[in-house]
XYZ file of C-alpha atoms in Angstrom:
761
model
C -29.927 7.474 -3.824
C -25.981 9.747 -3.851
C -27.862 10.221 0.118
C -26.977 6.552 0.994
C -24.019 6.488 -1.681
C -22.323 9.059 1.216
C -23.482 6.552 4.544
C -21.436 3.854 2.289
C -18.190 5.487 2.193
C -18.764 6.255 5.710
C -17.035 3.521 5.970
C -13.771 5.347 5.186
C -13.939 7.520 8.551
C -15.742 4.473 11.441
C -13.431 4.212 13.962
C -13.594 0.673 14.795
C -16.713 -1.618 13.476
C -20.462 -0.857 14.305
C -22.175 -4.296 15.670
C -25.084 -5.815 13.835
C -27.286 -4.183 16.961
C -26.003 -0.854 16.268
C -27.007 -1.646 12.469
C -30.321 -2.780 13.452
C -31.166 1.047 15.792
C -29.901 2.439 12.680
C -31.904 0.842 10.578
C -35.121 1.634 12.629
C -34.357 5.524 12.734
C -34.169 5.457 9.028
C -37.645 3.951 9.070
C -38.672 6.419 11.481
C -36.870 9.666 9.542
C -38.443 8.425 6.052
C -40.895 10.903 5.269
C -39.527 13.773 7.005
C -36.143 13.760 6.688
C -35.809 11.593 3.672
C -32.041 12.331 2.894
C -31.236 11.919 5.909
C -32.763 8.249 5.855
C -30.964 7.516 3.299
C -28.368 8.378 4.962
C -28.938 5.836 7.574
C -29.930 2.901 5.857
C -26.356 3.619 3.950
C -24.853 2.971 6.737
C -27.013 0.477 8.413
C -26.702 -2.264 5.219
C -23.189 -0.610 4.867
C -22.475 -2.606 8.580
C -24.158 -5.393 8.183
C -22.706 -6.634 4.978
C -19.351 -5.391 6.394
C -20.070 -7.725 9.704
C -21.328 -10.508 7.720
C -17.849 -10.982 5.714
C -16.284 -11.214 8.701
C -19.341 -13.788 10.121
C -16.963 -16.494 8.988
C -13.342 -15.586 11.109
C -14.460 -16.943 14.000
C -15.114 -20.882 13.065
C -12.043 -20.017 10.619
C -9.410 -19.360 13.688
C -10.125 -22.473 16.046
C -6.969 -24.549 16.439
C -6.353 -27.127 13.964
C -8.899 -26.371 11.197
C -9.611 -27.942 7.840
C -11.385 -25.894 4.733
C -12.493 -26.949 1.322
C -11.941 -24.612 -1.253
C -10.667 -23.650 -4.835
C -7.751 -20.953 -5.763
C -8.862 -18.628 -7.440
C -5.005 -16.440 -8.023
C -2.380 -16.971 -9.437
C 0.282 -19.043 -6.690
C 3.521 -17.029 -6.006
C 5.427 -19.662 -5.768
C 9.051 -19.049 -3.555
C 11.349 -20.393 -2.311
C 10.521 -21.656 1.371
C 6.182 -21.225 0.416
C 3.578 -21.173 -2.462
C 1.033 -18.267 -1.757
C -2.535 -17.535 -3.080
C -6.587 -16.472 -2.609
C -8.205 -19.259 -1.820
C -11.929 -18.868 -2.109
C -13.816 -21.247 0.888
C -16.506 -23.736 0.006
C -16.675 -25.344 3.742
C -14.866 -24.983 7.001
C -14.703 -28.015 9.180
C -13.840 -26.793 13.140
C -13.945 -30.779 14.669
C -17.202 -31.337 15.348
C -18.825 -29.240 13.224
C -18.745 -28.773 8.890
C -19.907 -24.824 7.351
C -20.449 -23.967 4.395
C -18.889 -20.757 4.075
C -17.811 -18.168 0.448
C -15.164 -16.319 2.223
C -11.706 -15.444 1.060
C -8.268 -16.124 2.270
C -4.859 -16.064 1.661
C -3.077 -19.051 1.786
C 1.019 -19.467 2.607
C 1.527 -22.983 2.613
C 5.283 -24.377 2.633
C 7.859 -26.127 0.823
C 7.279 -26.325 -3.110
C 4.184 -27.016 -4.502
C 3.110 -27.553 -7.860
C -0.294 -25.676 -8.544
C -2.323 -23.798 -10.119
C -5.148 -21.070 -10.976
C -8.833 -22.797 -10.709
C -7.830 -26.560 -8.022
C -9.488 -27.291 -5.565
C -7.810 -28.488 -2.041
C -8.522 -29.985 0.598
C -5.590 -28.602 3.918
C -5.277 -28.366 7.480
C -4.516 -24.870 8.247
C -3.477 -22.815 11.309
C -5.333 -19.361 10.642
C -4.375 -15.326 12.247
C -6.300 -12.586 11.347
C -4.787 -10.020 9.010
C -1.941 -8.196 10.347
C -0.052 -5.556 8.481
C 2.636 -3.198 9.173
C 2.311 0.384 9.522
C 4.870 3.331 8.850
C 4.768 6.331 7.207
C 5.369 6.600 3.337
C 5.442 2.497 2.998
C 2.360 -0.333 1.462
C -0.736 -0.598 4.110
C -0.965 -4.324 3.514
C -3.587 -4.974 6.118
C -5.870 -2.757 4.450
C -5.450 -4.281 0.769
C -6.080 -7.223 2.126
C -9.176 -5.881 3.775
C -10.580 -4.240 0.312
C -9.562 -7.713 -1.490
C -11.994 -8.857 0.693
C -9.806 -11.391 2.416
C -10.998 -12.278 6.185
C -7.555 -14.062 7.469
C -4.401 -15.511 6.111
C -3.728 -19.574 7.152
C -0.387 -21.457 7.144
C -0.492 -24.958 5.412
C 0.541 -27.948 7.556
C -1.354 -30.788 5.367
C -3.033 -30.143 2.298
C -4.028 -32.122 -1.445
C -5.632 -31.699 -4.333
C -8.737 -32.179 -5.219
C -9.557 -31.690 -8.490
C -6.978 -30.632 -10.620
C -9.198 -28.320 -13.285
C -7.533 -25.087 -13.986
C -9.016 -22.063 -15.706
C -7.893 -20.154 -18.736
C -5.976 -17.911 -17.085
C -3.647 -20.558 -15.819
C -3.235 -22.040 -19.097
C -2.014 -18.728 -20.454
C 0.201 -18.463 -17.561
C 1.719 -21.692 -18.382
C 1.964 -21.160 -21.793
C 3.382 -17.187 -20.596
C 5.882 -19.835 -18.454
C 7.034 -21.797 -22.000
C 8.130 -18.976 -23.934
C 9.452 -16.416 -21.454
C 12.890 -17.004 -21.778
C 12.902 -15.552 -25.752
C 11.023 -12.069 -24.240
C 13.005 -9.985 -22.613
C 9.431 -8.073 -21.250
C 7.542 -10.910 -21.084
C 6.888 -9.689 -16.986
C 5.366 -6.641 -18.624
C 3.268 -9.016 -21.384
C 1.625 -11.000 -18.797
C 0.461 -8.488 -16.684
C -1.633 -6.628 -19.561
C -2.935 -9.960 -20.927
C -3.616 -11.353 -17.910
C -3.091 -9.540 -15.008
C -0.081 -11.154 -13.903
C 2.299 -9.164 -12.015
C 4.592 -11.588 -9.869
C 7.384 -11.446 -12.226
C 8.133 -7.663 -11.633
C 11.207 -7.067 -9.340
C 11.658 -4.371 -6.873
C 13.698 -2.299 -9.081
C 10.300 -2.786 -12.077
C 7.868 -1.173 -9.456
C 10.359 1.791 -7.976
C 11.251 2.990 -11.799
C 7.223 2.362 -12.273
C 6.311 4.176 -9.110
C 8.480 6.785 -9.868
C 7.145 7.828 -13.248
C 3.174 7.644 -12.114
C 3.238 4.658 -15.128
C 2.305 1.793 -12.692
C -1.358 1.967 -13.859
C -0.128 0.677 -16.898
C 1.047 -2.208 -16.745
C -2.467 -3.803 -15.348
C -5.233 -4.374 -16.768
C -7.274 -1.535 -15.330
C -9.630 0.744 -16.808
C -7.806 2.423 -18.910
C -6.843 -0.987 -20.461
C -10.383 -2.929 -19.994
C -12.011 0.697 -21.831
C -9.832 0.328 -24.575
C -10.376 -2.452 -25.741
C -13.931 -2.545 -24.827
C -13.487 0.566 -27.697
C -11.607 -1.699 -29.819
C -13.756 -4.236 -29.400
C -17.161 -2.093 -30.454
C -15.702 -0.197 -33.343
C -15.165 -3.232 -35.169
C -18.110 -5.123 -34.533
C -20.558 -1.797 -35.337
C -19.780 -1.569 -39.073
C -20.995 -5.149 -39.833
C -23.940 -5.345 -36.947
C -24.825 -2.453 -38.657
C -25.054 -4.561 -42.130
C -26.798 -7.568 -40.980
C -29.656 -5.415 -38.879
C -31.097 -2.517 -39.540
C -33.392 -1.862 -37.403
C -31.834 0.658 -34.838
C -32.906 0.275 -31.157
C -31.996 -3.728 -32.253
C -28.692 -2.875 -33.424
C -27.642 -0.849 -30.153
C -28.255 -4.352 -28.387
C -26.217 -5.888 -30.074
C -23.296 -3.880 -29.749
C -23.104 -3.464 -27.053
C -24.218 -6.561 -25.752
C -21.518 -7.510 -27.860
C -19.510 -4.907 -25.811
C -19.923 -6.248 -22.608
C -19.213 -9.727 -23.642
C -16.247 -8.631 -25.066
C -15.694 -6.348 -21.196
C -16.369 -10.290 -19.208
C -13.490 -11.589 -21.201
C -11.104 -9.873 -21.043
C -11.674 -9.347 -16.989
C -11.813 -13.251 -16.925
C -8.009 -12.951 -18.323
C -7.144 -10.591 -15.128
C -8.838 -13.024 -12.604
C -12.246 -10.670 -12.358
C -10.111 -8.293 -10.102
C -11.624 -5.452 -8.782
C -10.391 -2.650 -10.814
C -11.585 -4.305 -14.171
C -14.628 -5.105 -12.103
C -14.488 -2.247 -11.204
C -14.557 -0.834 -14.542
C -17.167 -3.462 -16.368
C -19.809 -2.341 -13.345
C -19.422 1.356 -15.020
C -19.243 0.184 -19.017
C -21.966 -1.864 -17.451
C -24.374 1.243 -16.686
C -23.100 2.682 -19.233
C -24.411 0.442 -22.028
C -27.570 0.965 -19.778
C -27.930 4.913 -20.630
C -26.531 4.170 -24.174
C -29.622 0.548 -24.874
C -32.190 3.914 -23.444
C -31.638 6.279 -25.735
C -30.705 8.412 -22.144
C -28.156 11.332 -22.719
C -26.248 11.473 -18.971
C -23.019 13.029 -17.575
C -20.498 11.244 -16.901
C -20.939 12.209 -13.397
C -23.888 10.819 -12.830
C -22.508 7.913 -14.687
C -19.664 7.191 -11.259
C -22.031 8.183 -8.659
C -24.629 5.242 -10.180
C -21.620 2.525 -10.068
C -20.480 3.561 -6.969
C -23.807 2.980 -5.522
C -23.622 -0.300 -7.154
C -20.277 -0.877 -6.086
C -21.562 -0.030 -1.796
C -24.173 -2.068 -2.489
C -22.834 -5.144 -3.323
C -19.200 -4.540 -1.908
C -19.128 -1.869 0.409
C -15.066 -3.579 1.626
C -14.111 -2.053 -2.724
C -14.169 1.583 -0.916
C -11.016 0.824 0.426
C -9.694 -0.156 -2.054
C -6.245 2.967 -3.485
C -6.885 1.914 -6.935
C -10.441 3.116 -7.286
C -10.458 6.943 -5.765
C -7.140 7.043 -7.948
C -9.147 5.834 -10.947
C -11.788 7.814 -9.870
C -10.509 11.097 -9.618
C -7.918 10.778 -12.926
C -10.986 10.222 -14.893
C -13.079 12.787 -13.051
C -9.702 14.583 -14.295
C -10.413 13.602 -18.248
C -13.528 14.766 -18.263
C -13.145 17.840 -17.086
C -10.031 18.514 -19.055
C -12.241 18.054 -21.839
C -14.389 20.738 -22.171
C -11.257 22.674 -22.895
C -10.317 20.065 -25.259
C -10.773 22.530 -29.114
C -14.168 21.073 -30.986
C -14.015 18.928 -34.167
C -15.401 22.424 -36.635
C -12.356 23.865 -34.440
C -9.562 21.415 -35.941
C -11.370 20.406 -39.289
C -10.784 24.383 -40.094
C -6.554 23.522 -39.551
C -3.945 23.229 -41.145
C -1.748 19.487 -40.113
C 0.675 21.409 -38.867
C -2.087 23.837 -36.434
C -3.656 20.995 -35.621
C -0.934 18.159 -34.805
C 0.265 21.725 -32.099
C -3.024 21.675 -30.765
C -2.860 17.461 -30.256
C -0.274 17.806 -28.735
C -0.826 21.022 -26.374
C -3.878 18.871 -25.521
C -2.106 15.709 -24.162
C -0.190 18.015 -22.158
C -2.814 19.806 -21.149
C -4.156 16.858 -20.058
C -1.271 15.548 -18.639
C -0.990 18.199 -16.413
C -4.371 18.797 -15.112
C -3.849 14.748 -14.227
C -0.540 16.067 -12.183
C -2.167 18.306 -9.790
C -4.936 16.366 -9.081
C -4.419 13.214 -8.395
C -1.254 14.809 -6.416
C -3.341 15.852 -2.898
C -5.090 11.482 -2.962
C -0.689 10.451 -4.103
C 0.490 12.200 -1.249
C -2.037 10.503 0.625
C -1.643 7.090 -0.405
C 1.859 7.115 -1.303
C 3.543 9.068 0.876
C 4.581 11.227 -2.580
C 4.279 12.779 -6.313
C 5.748 12.298 -9.213
C 6.845 15.545 -10.587
C 7.844 13.629 -14.305
C 4.818 11.751 -14.503
C 4.041 14.071 -17.437
C 6.049 12.798 -19.571
C 6.412 9.824 -19.009
C 2.940 9.560 -19.966
C 2.554 11.253 -22.972
C 5.014 8.666 -24.152
C 3.510 5.434 -22.278
C 0.400 5.408 -22.522
C 0.045 5.806 -26.148
C 2.541 3.064 -26.818
C 0.749 0.469 -24.600
C -2.347 1.344 -25.432
C -1.991 1.590 -29.369
C 1.064 -0.081 -30.103
C 1.911 -3.133 -26.861
C -2.083 -3.847 -25.572
C -3.485 -4.302 -29.149
C -0.733 -6.379 -30.550
C 0.117 -8.293 -27.869
C -3.422 -9.408 -26.974
C -3.789 -10.284 -30.096
C -0.214 -12.123 -30.494
C -1.472 -14.486 -27.638
C -4.881 -15.257 -29.047
C -2.398 -16.186 -32.553
C -1.198 -18.261 -30.004
C -3.923 -20.263 -29.017
C -5.132 -21.230 -32.109
C -1.442 -22.682 -32.778
C -0.494 -19.550 -35.532
C 2.477 -19.639 -33.776
C 4.496 -17.800 -36.630
C 2.017 -15.225 -36.174
C 1.988 -15.257 -32.630
C 5.736 -14.668 -31.868
C 6.296 -12.560 -35.085
C 3.361 -10.010 -31.998
C 5.477 -11.259 -29.440
C 8.772 -10.307 -30.323
C 7.146 -6.431 -31.783
C 5.629 -5.602 -27.784
C 9.086 -7.264 -25.817
C 10.580 -4.843 -28.755
C 8.390 -1.499 -27.649
C 8.673 -3.215 -24.037
C 12.068 -3.272 -23.898
C 12.757 0.035 -25.273
C 10.789 2.081 -23.215
C 11.216 0.219 -20.022
C 14.909 1.330 -20.605
C 13.623 4.953 -21.433
C 11.548 5.755 -18.125
C 14.683 4.192 -16.548
C 16.472 6.649 -17.389
C 13.226 9.470 -16.488
C 13.504 7.836 -13.307
C 16.965 8.004 -12.275
C 16.930 11.642 -12.084
C 17.229 13.059 -8.699
C 14.121 15.989 -8.864
C 11.375 12.900 -9.891
C 9.769 12.227 -6.456
C 9.005 14.797 -4.145
C 7.701 13.382 -1.110
C 5.405 15.687 1.268
C 7.440 16.350 4.326
C 8.943 19.178 3.720
C 7.367 20.341 0.168
C 5.113 23.052 1.601
C 5.614 25.030 -1.850
C 4.409 22.065 -3.785
C 1.565 22.121 -1.663
C 0.626 25.325 -2.191
C 1.121 25.853 -5.565
C -0.836 22.583 -5.416
C -3.198 23.879 -3.355
C -3.365 26.785 -5.349
C -3.848 25.490 -9.044
C -7.054 23.426 -7.813
C -8.873 26.911 -5.557
C -8.286 28.482 -9.869
C -9.563 25.548 -10.913
C -12.118 24.965 -9.039
C -12.962 28.864 -9.881
C -13.093 28.115 -13.026
C -15.250 25.375 -13.058
C -17.990 27.235 -11.340
C -17.336 30.386 -13.839
C -16.653 32.098 -9.992
C -15.922 36.471 -10.571
C -12.769 37.915 -10.174
C -13.204 39.305 -6.539
C -13.156 35.278 -5.810
C -9.957 35.209 -7.233
C -8.618 38.309 -5.252
C -9.689 36.890 -2.502
C -7.869 33.277 -2.468
C -4.751 34.995 -3.263
C -5.125 37.526 -0.156
C -6.043 33.781 2.196
C -2.342 32.143 0.046
C -0.875 35.109 0.838
C -2.071 34.503 4.566
C -1.876 31.192 5.120
C 1.989 31.174 3.635
C 2.928 34.253 6.517
C 1.463 32.307 9.402
C 2.882 29.171 8.109
C 6.637 31.648 8.152
C 5.878 31.951 11.912
C 5.933 28.601 13.118
C 9.929 27.423 13.243
C 10.871 24.270 14.556
C 12.940 24.723 17.577
C 16.581 24.182 16.384
C 16.957 21.849 19.664
C 14.009 19.786 19.066
C 14.041 16.319 17.522
C 12.924 13.161 17.191
C 13.037 9.396 16.574
C 10.597 7.221 14.916
C 10.406 3.666 16.185
C 9.418 2.016 12.410
C 7.058 -1.316 12.433
C 9.250 -4.039 11.115
C 7.804 -6.793 12.697
C 9.748 -9.429 14.272
C 13.573 -7.026 14.452
C 14.734 -3.511 15.659
C 15.000 0.415 13.173
C 14.662 3.341 14.300
C 15.547 7.155 12.856
C 16.351 9.798 14.533
C 16.107 12.819 12.397
C 16.904 16.349 13.713
C 16.700 19.698 11.143
C 16.513 17.301 7.560
C 19.410 15.030 8.825
C 19.386 10.826 10.311
C 20.783 8.593 11.414
C 19.518 5.192 11.330
C 20.173 2.720 14.379
C 19.465 -0.743 13.070
C 17.664 -1.979 9.631
C 15.825 -4.420 9.995
C 14.265 -7.836 9.246
C 14.964 -9.506 5.767
C 11.246 -9.456 4.039
C 10.201 -11.953 1.579
C 13.438 -13.722 -0.722
C 14.865 -11.356 -2.690
C 13.876 -8.122 0.248
C 14.629 -6.583 3.581
C 12.991 -4.179 5.699
C 15.682 -1.730 4.705
C 14.223 -1.539 1.048
C 10.015 -1.498 2.122
C 10.076 0.229 4.701
C 12.868 2.178 6.373
C 14.339 3.748 3.206
C 10.929 5.420 1.939
C 10.147 5.843 5.612
C 13.396 8.604 5.548
C 11.914 9.971 1.691
C 8.645 10.926 3.327
C 9.941 12.082 6.009
C 12.401 14.269 3.216
C 16.036 13.138 4.626
C 18.462 14.859 2.583
C 21.341 13.085 4.802
C 22.175 9.923 6.724
C 25.191 11.136 8.879
C 25.164 7.540 10.517
C 24.547 3.727 10.662
C 24.244 1.867 13.851
C 24.023 -1.515 13.856
C 23.776 -3.026 17.290
C 24.517 -6.169 16.438
C 24.835 -8.696 13.825
C 21.575 -10.985 13.928
C 20.174 -10.981 10.955
C 16.881 -9.319 12.065
C 18.610 -6.478 13.440
C 21.231 -6.314 10.655
C 19.948 -8.004 7.082
C 19.639 -4.575 5.487
C 22.342 -2.755 5.837
C 23.970 -3.286 2.163
C 20.665 -1.530 1.228
C 20.381 1.399 3.143
C 24.543 1.475 2.330
C 23.522 1.283 -1.665
C 21.056 4.145 -1.287
C 23.290 6.599 0.987
C 26.808 5.690 0.041
C 28.370 8.106 2.223
C 26.129 7.346 5.612
C 29.216 6.010 8.630
C 28.571 2.602 9.454
C 29.431 1.635 13.665
C 28.254 -1.450 14.357
C 29.381 -3.974 18.385
C 32.777 -4.772 16.881
C 33.826 -1.441 16.460
C 36.198 0.489 19.135
C 33.768 3.129 19.554
C 31.196 0.312 21.506
C 33.490 -0.219 24.219
C 32.499 3.104 25.546
C 33.146 6.632 22.485
C 31.400 9.746 22.201
C 30.912 12.360 19.283
C 28.558 14.914 19.611
C 26.042 15.470 16.051
C 23.811 18.104 15.771
C 24.044 18.673 19.287
C 23.112 15.744 20.133
C 25.579 14.134 22.600
C 25.517 10.475 21.798
C 27.297 7.300 24.119
C 27.695 3.825 23.123
C 29.315 1.109 25.001
C 28.877 -2.453 26.003
C 28.758 -5.544 28.361
C 32.852 -5.115 28.469
C 32.986 -7.450 31.998
C 33.739 -11.009 31.193
C 30.557 -13.720 30.252
C 30.466 -17.438 30.849
C 30.608 -18.827 27.549
C 27.132 -20.216 27.288
C 26.005 -16.160 27.757
C 28.729 -14.422 25.367
C 26.347 -14.251 22.622
C 26.010 -11.642 19.353
C 22.983 -10.855 21.304
C 24.567 -10.042 25.194
C 27.719 -7.864 22.900
C 24.765 -5.974 21.588
C 26.293 -1.858 21.804
C 23.758 0.448 23.475
C 23.564 3.830 22.211
C 22.417 6.685 24.572
C 21.631 9.975 22.526
C 20.227 13.196 24.597
C 19.795 17.566 25.129
C 17.980 19.606 27.282
C 15.351 18.189 25.399
C 15.353 14.979 26.333
C 17.734 11.566 26.276
C 16.622 8.003 24.598
C 18.583 4.816 25.153
C 18.882 1.712 22.240
C 19.688 -1.134 23.931
C 19.640 -4.412 21.031
C 18.836 -7.573 22.203
C 20.714 -7.515 25.815
C 19.823 -10.242 28.417
C 20.097 -10.755 31.521
C 23.956 -11.247 31.888
C 24.743 -8.407 29.656
C 22.023 -6.412 32.022
C 24.157 -7.231 35.335
C 27.653 -7.055 34.166
C 25.957 -3.150 32.551
C 23.800 -1.995 35.975
C 28.193 -2.293 37.721
C 29.713 -0.680 35.181
C 26.887 2.013 33.820
C 25.645 5.091 36.003
C 23.108 7.642 36.631
C 23.918 9.796 33.147
C 22.599 6.858 31.064
C 19.069 7.432 32.112
C 16.779 7.972 29.348
C 13.180 8.822 29.389
C 12.892 6.235 26.399
C 13.381 2.722 26.759
C 13.995 1.020 24.073
C 13.062 -2.420 25.349
C 15.762 -5.058 25.259
C 15.010 -8.266 23.048
C 11.810 -7.845 22.157
C 10.731 -7.964 25.484
C 11.850 -11.479 25.986
C 11.845 -12.151 29.426
C 15.196 -13.277 29.371
C 15.785 -9.550 29.422
C 15.001 -6.621 31.128
C 15.878 -7.276 34.693
C 14.593 -4.987 37.503
C 18.117 -3.836 38.356
C 18.771 -3.120 34.642
C 15.335 -1.443 34.789
C 16.084 0.572 37.684
C 19.028 1.814 36.191
C 17.235 3.632 32.810
C 14.356 4.431 35.169
C 12.664 5.746 31.820
C 9.115 6.515 31.430
C 8.593 5.024 28.506
C 9.260 1.837 26.884
C 8.687 1.150 23.311
C 9.272 -2.703 22.097
C 9.385 -4.036 18.961
C 8.066 -7.165 17.866
C 5.873 -9.091 15.141
C 1.970 -9.190 15.701
C 0.598 -12.668 16.914
C 4.325 -14.080 17.213
C 5.744 -17.406 18.107
C 7.417 -16.926 21.028
C 4.444 -14.609 22.845
C 6.475 -11.063 22.775
C 6.542 -8.864 24.405
C 6.613 -11.819 27.862
C 3.285 -10.912 30.082
C 5.902 -11.518 33.073
C 8.290 -8.263 31.816
C 5.424 -5.993 31.055
C 4.858 -6.288 34.708
C 7.959 -5.374 35.460
C 7.742 -2.372 33.694
C 4.029 -1.514 35.104
C 5.511 -2.368 38.765
C 8.394 1.327 37.759
C 5.571 2.614 36.451
C 6.566 2.074 32.900
C 4.807 2.653 30.212
C 5.053 -0.374 27.681
C 4.445 0.522 23.751
C 4.207 -2.408 21.718
C 4.841 -2.091 18.301
C 3.433 -4.977 17.579
C -0.609 -3.219 19.006
C 0.030 0.551 17.227
C 2.138 0.975 14.571
C 5.036 2.978 13.686
C 5.974 4.837 17.657
C 7.683 8.738 16.919
C 8.665 10.876 20.229
C 8.934 13.981 19.451
C 11.380 15.801 22.021
C 9.860 19.508 22.678
C 10.850 22.090 25.375
C 7.829 20.318 27.219
C 9.440 16.794 27.055
C 8.738 13.542 24.804
C 5.223 13.283 23.220
C 4.379 10.751 21.739
C 2.659 9.608 18.839
C 1.228 6.716 16.898
C 0.208 5.058 13.524
C -3.049 3.276 14.015
C -4.462 4.831 17.174
C -3.442 8.725 16.355
C -1.907 8.917 12.784
C -4.952 6.795 10.933
C -7.111 5.758 13.783
C -9.799 3.659 11.441
C -11.318 0.174 11.808
C -9.680 -1.552 9.026
C -5.842 -0.342 10.841
C -6.633 -2.304 13.749
C -7.010 -5.781 15.437
C -8.949 -7.761 12.965
C -9.563 -10.579 15.144
C -12.604 -9.057 16.943
C -11.943 -10.917 20.158
C -11.231 -14.489 18.632
C -7.923 -15.279 17.953
C -6.241 -17.260 21.157
C -2.703 -18.448 19.967
């Protein structure tokens, strides 16, 4: 079983998705090895099953991507109604490609432009245009594409026409409507919605930031912690009643565990059977089966069986970040519990000593969680919260012992029309949640709360050291091994200190911001930002969600300059957000005098600015053609940022500029539009590499094939953020070194092109 589970887990490392014939070949090999090498055979069998399962999962994608397909199915999430569109998950029942009707069980994400009154559980008939899953890929930011894949989504579709064919709603949708009716009466209703029905639609940017920086995000979602607590409370309530009615011990145990599982299923229903609750429910069922069979098993065996079941049923669940956070948290709790004082020891203590012992155990548990989870938090989130132990010591008992039970009781009373009791319960939870969130907000404002990993070598060394000590203690290692690890740590520290970055080295990160531009130039721990990206949704910008988290992940101490090439929203929409975060940064735009041919020096880099200074025809005198060009250079290399200039401006610049404006790296003008990148301009700059920032599958078909051929003829390698994500150029003594996100930093199949060759514009 463990070997087969390891085969399932290989899904995390595949560079591409193998095809059916590869899986069949592996199955034959597994059968051949079954008698002589059963572990290898089990691993290969698990790998094969996983490949077949995921290929089946994406089977409907080709049909779905057919132009003007029509679909039928059911809304399976609470719709998010925005200003311009409604967004929700949709489970298909059939796909009509115009020639044939195909049955389907696939899940898609639907974006329906306009205002639509929709509820979970409704059945719809839609005419759609589908696109493959795609996300933005940058260091320190959320991997949206992987998130969609882990939630079993195979495509994103935009609705051109649609209608409701069945207007029934489920219990979760009815509760959401009821919460909408009473939400104005309670300041913290958005948190209560998240705890009772898993509805986080009303969390704002500030809420997410506070929860992330205090390490308490897990408390405001229906997860294993909440489901486990609810089931524990249910079991403690049901157990004495069943024991009174049923004298047969084994039959009573079966009834108790069956009732507990039923409560878990109902609570999962309230959460819409989200993946975290289903995962916790599977573990509960596995543990209950062993209890009913009167079998004693270790928690690690239950975890292994749960992972095996997940691999058999839904291997894409292994891509969920929440799975690994929950898994490592559970392991930390179980490991730490072995160090707690026994019940017999506690009984010999007086009340004061017992209270001190409990506080000490809580602190030890939280410290263990921080140390145990810091590695995976750094991997997923690019940093770790140092204040999380204190925040969780306060928040965990408040949420689990006060807010959750009273909130669920208030919701039940409201459904039973006991409005006085429900109003009292909601007021209590609202008051407690308001005070708790104010405390978390105050804690999150400390400067040291969130630490990234780029420059925190000391933090990484401390974590590694604690982890080594923990492992050695678990295995009861000899003191000689402790000494060996100590010597290795000293040697590692001495070696790492010998590798100093050249003071003249610098880097440029062309961020993947879809249709728009944003680049970060970094030298040492200081940076400048060129362009700020577009808006993102209705209440956010690319700067808030990508640029600022990236800068935090890189642990930049100061942003000295923010340069905006021109004022189109795809280049300037995040300026306000960046200034709020970096108020001391100096702003330069194309409307400033310095962009008429000025220059300055920044940390040894020579920076020149200009724009097309000649007269442009009225039809071409646009904001694009007045973009400010920025040339950055030192002895290690050079880069030129061109904004959105077009052919007429390029003609003026060719006459205006000399060979000192040549650059090894060129930010391609106007996202590769056919109206830009003229042959003369390319010849003037003579770049080795051209970086184009576009959105995947964009409606303008940028970069144009004509433009790409021009760069090829000039022997310039063109690299597209839509294809490879964030592009990093490191300028070293040996010349520019280029790294991209999708193919080098995270070269796994779920980060690649998920159209599988089926998508045609």
